[in-house]
PDB file of C-alpha atoms in Angstrom:
ATOM      1  CA  MET Q   1       2.784   1.571  -8.066  1.00  0.00           C
ATOM      2  CA  ASN Q   2       4.258   2.771  -4.867  1.00  0.00           C
ATOM      3  CA  THR Q   3       5.953   1.658  -1.701  1.00  0.00           C
ATOM      4  CA  GLU Q   4       2.596   0.892  -0.071  1.00  0.00           C
ATOM      5  CA  PHE Q   5       2.041  -1.815  -2.675  1.00  0.00           C
ATOM      6  CA  PHE Q   6       5.392  -3.433  -1.934  1.00  0.00           C
ATOM      7  CA  ASN Q   7       4.811  -3.086   1.812  1.00  0.00           C
ATOM      8  CA  ALA Q   8       1.497  -4.917   1.371  1.00  0.00           C
ATOM      9  CA  LEU Q   9       3.314  -7.736  -0.436  1.00  0.00           C
ATOM     10  CA  ASP Q  10       5.804  -7.954   2.429  1.00  0.00           C
ATOM     11  CA  LEU Q  11       2.919  -8.136   4.900  1.00  0.00           C
ATOM     12  CA  LEU Q  12       1.188 -10.888   2.896  1.00  0.00           C
ATOM     13  CA  GLU Q  13       4.394 -12.880   2.849  1.00  0.00           C
ATOM     14  CA  LYS Q  14       4.907 -12.432   6.587  1.00  0.00           C
ATOM     15  CA  GLU Q  15       1.334 -13.052   7.744  1.00  0.00           C
ATOM     16  CA  LYS Q  16      -0.020 -15.486   5.144  1.00  0.00           C
ATOM     17  CA  GLY Q  17       3.168 -17.167   3.997  1.00  0.00           C
ATOM     18  CA  ILE Q  18       2.594 -16.245   0.340  1.00  0.00           C
ATOM     19  CA  PRO Q  19       6.043 -15.741  -1.237  1.00  0.00           C
ATOM     20  CA  LYS Q  20       6.630 -12.207  -2.481  1.00  0.00           C
ATOM     21  CA  ASP Q  21       8.207 -13.497  -5.706  1.00  0.00           C
ATOM     22  CA  TYR Q  22       5.057 -15.517  -6.430  1.00  0.00           C
ATOM     23  CA  MET Q  23       2.860 -12.453  -5.926  1.00  0.00           C
ATOM     24  CA  LEU Q  24       5.122 -10.328  -8.138  1.00  0.00           C
ATOM     25  CA  GLU Q  25       4.809 -12.910 -10.937  1.00  0.00           C
ATOM     26  CA  LYS Q  26       1.012 -12.695 -10.644  1.00  0.00           C
ATOM     27  CA  VAL Q  27       1.081  -8.889 -10.697  1.00  0.00           C
ATOM     28  CA  GLU Q  28       3.283  -8.959 -13.792  1.00  0.00           C
ATOM     29  CA  ALA Q  29       0.872 -11.338 -15.543  1.00  0.00           C
ATOM     30  CA  ALA Q  30      -2.091  -9.149 -14.536  1.00  0.00           C
ATOM     31  CA  LEU Q  31      -0.430  -6.003 -15.914  1.00  0.00           C
ATOM     32  CA  ILE Q  32       0.359  -7.732 -19.205  1.00  0.00           C
ATOM     33  CA  SER Q  33      -3.226  -8.938 -19.434  1.00  0.00           C
ATOM     34  CA  ALA Q  34      -4.584  -5.468 -18.605  1.00  0.00           C
ATOM     35  CA  PHE Q  35      -2.398  -3.882 -21.249  1.00  0.00           C
ATOM     36  CA  LYS Q  36      -3.509  -6.355 -23.901  1.00  0.00           C
ATOM     37  CA  ARG Q  37      -7.172  -5.738 -23.011  1.00  0.00           C
ATOM     38  CA  GLU Q  38      -6.722  -1.973 -23.202  1.00  0.00           C
ATOM     39  CA  ARG Q  39      -4.614  -1.853 -26.375  1.00  0.00           C
ATOM     40  CA  GLY Q  40      -5.247  -5.108 -28.205  1.00  0.00           C
ATOM     41  CA  GLY Q  41      -2.742  -7.898 -28.735  1.00  0.00           C
ATOM     42  CA  SER Q  42       0.363  -5.715 -28.675  1.00  0.00           C
ATOM     43  CA  ASN Q  43       3.703  -6.704 -27.188  1.00  0.00           C
ATOM     44  CA  VAL Q  44       4.522  -5.534 -23.701  1.00  0.00           C
ATOM     45  CA  ARG Q  45       7.316  -5.918 -21.164  1.00  0.00           C
ATOM     46  CA  VAL Q  46       6.867  -5.417 -17.440  1.00  0.00           C
ATOM     47  CA  LEU Q  47       9.820  -4.576 -15.228  1.00  0.00           C
ATOM     48  CA  ILE Q  48       9.271  -4.956 -11.487  1.00  0.00           C
ATOM     49  CA  ASP Q  49      12.112  -3.770  -9.258  1.00  0.00           C
ATOM     50  CA  ALA Q  50      11.335  -4.718  -5.665  1.00  0.00           C
ATOM     51  CA  LYS Q  51      14.512  -3.049  -4.381  1.00  0.00           C
ATOM     52  CA  LYS Q  52      13.594   0.321  -5.887  1.00  0.00           C
ATOM     53  CA  LYS Q  53       9.915  -0.387  -5.238  1.00  0.00           C
ATOM     54  CA  GLU Q  54       8.848   0.487  -8.762  1.00  0.00           C
ATOM     55  CA  VAL Q  55       6.896  -1.097 -11.576  1.00  0.00           C
ATOM     56  CA  ARG Q  56       7.490  -0.054 -15.173  1.00  0.00           C
ATOM     57  CA  VAL Q  57       5.543  -1.127 -18.244  1.00  0.00           C
ATOM     58  CA  PHE Q  58       6.893  -0.861 -21.786  1.00  0.00           C
ATOM     59  CA  GLU Q  59       5.083  -1.262 -25.094  1.00  0.00           C
ATOM     60  CA  LEU Q  60       7.372  -2.894 -27.654  1.00  0.00           C
ATOM     61  CA  LYS Q  61       7.209  -1.761 -31.279  1.00  0.00           C
ATOM     62  CA  ASP Q  62       9.283  -2.762 -34.293  1.00  0.00           C
ATOM     63  CA  ILE Q  63      11.272   0.115 -35.784  1.00  0.00           C
ATOM     64  CA  VAL Q  64      10.594   0.486 -39.506  1.00  0.00           C
ATOM     65  CA  GLU Q  65      11.162   3.068 -42.223  1.00  0.00           C
ATOM     66  CA  GLU Q  66       7.492   3.113 -43.244  1.00  0.00           C
ATOM     67  CA  VAL Q  67       4.778   2.256 -40.728  1.00  0.00           C
ATOM     68  CA  THR Q  68       2.049  -0.037 -42.016  1.00  0.00           C
ATOM     69  CA  ASP Q  69       0.591  -1.083 -38.634  1.00  0.00           C
ATOM     70  CA  GLU Q  70       0.662   1.596 -35.929  1.00  0.00           C
ATOM     71  CA  SER Q  71      -0.191  -0.901 -33.213  1.00  0.00           C
ATOM     72  CA  THR Q  72       3.041  -2.874 -33.718  1.00  0.00           C
ATOM     73  CA  GLU Q  73       5.388  -0.523 -35.580  1.00  0.00           C
ATOM     74  CA  ILE Q  74       7.020   2.852 -35.080  1.00  0.00           C
ATOM     75  CA  SER Q  75       8.939   4.952 -37.586  1.00  0.00           C
ATOM     76  CA  LEU Q  76      12.656   5.489 -37.138  1.00  0.00           C
ATOM     77  CA  GLU Q  77      12.024   9.227 -36.775  1.00  0.00           C
ATOM     78  CA  GLU Q  78       9.540   8.707 -33.908  1.00  0.00           C
ATOM     79  CA  ALA Q  79      11.725   6.043 -32.281  1.00  0.00           C
ATOM     80  CA  ARG Q  80      14.709   8.371 -32.264  1.00  0.00           C
ATOM     81  CA  LYS Q  81      12.666  10.901 -30.313  1.00  0.00           C
ATOM     82  CA  LEU Q  82      12.651   8.272 -27.546  1.00  0.00           C
ATOM     83  CA  ASN Q  83      16.261   7.182 -27.935  1.00  0.00           C
ATOM     84  CA  ARG Q  84      18.644   8.491 -30.581  1.00  0.00           C
ATOM     85  CA  ARG Q  85      20.443   5.130 -30.746  1.00  0.00           C
ATOM     86  CA  TYR Q  86      17.464   3.245 -32.173  1.00  0.00           C
ATOM     87  CA  GLU Q  87      17.942   1.776 -35.664  1.00  0.00           C
ATOM     88  CA  VAL Q  88      15.612   0.261 -38.289  1.00  0.00           C
ATOM     89  CA  GLY Q  89      15.087  -3.418 -37.510  1.00  0.00           C
ATOM     90  CA  GLY Q  90      15.316  -2.903 -33.761  1.00  0.00           C
ATOM     91  CA  VAL Q  91      12.589  -2.785 -31.154  1.00  0.00           C
ATOM     92  CA  ALA Q  92      11.572   0.438 -29.422  1.00  0.00           C
ATOM     93  CA  GLU Q  93      10.430   0.333 -25.817  1.00  0.00           C
ATOM     94  CA  ILE Q  94       7.814   2.960 -25.075  1.00  0.00           C
ATOM     95  CA  GLU Q  95       7.239   3.417 -21.352  1.00  0.00           C
ATOM     96  CA  LEU Q  96       3.622   3.544 -20.267  1.00  0.00           C
ATOM     97  CA  LYS Q  97       2.222   4.780 -17.000  1.00  0.00           C
ATOM     98  CA  THR Q  98       0.448   2.048 -15.059  1.00  0.00           C
ATOM     99  CA  LYS Q  99      -2.056   4.643 -13.841  1.00  0.00           C
ATOM    100  CA  SER Q 100      -3.412   4.775 -17.399  1.00  0.00           C
ATOM    101  CA  PHE Q 101      -4.822   1.255 -17.148  1.00  0.00           C
ATOM    102  CA  GLY Q 102      -8.498   1.104 -16.438  1.00  0.00           C
ATOM    103  CA  ARG Q 103      -9.545  -0.246 -13.064  1.00  0.00           C
ATOM    104  CA  ILE Q 104     -11.607  -3.009 -14.657  1.00  0.00           C
ATOM    105  CA  SER Q 105      -8.790  -4.113 -16.977  1.00  0.00           C
ATOM    106  CA  ALA Q 106      -6.318  -4.284 -14.118  1.00  0.00           C
TER     107      ALA Q 106
END
C-alpha cells in the first residue's frame, strides 16, 4: 500500500469524521481475512505503520527440524535463509507482498 492509501484515510477522517485508527483496524482485519482465504487457515501478522505509510504482512510458521505440515511449519535450514538467528522451536516470519492478494479476497 502506498501514501495515497494513507492520504485517503486522512481525508476520510477529516471529511467524514471516521477515526483513522478505526479504519486501520478494519484494514488489518481485512488483510488477515484475505490472507486466510488465499492460503487457508494459516497464521498471519499485519504490521501497519502510519508514520512510514507502509503495510507489511507476515506469514508465521513454526520452525522444526522435520516439516510435516508445510502450511504451518518451516525447516530450520529454510528459516535460516530468512534470518540466521532462527532456532528450532521458534516462529519464522515470512514477509508477503500485499499485491499478491487477489482483488476478490481483499
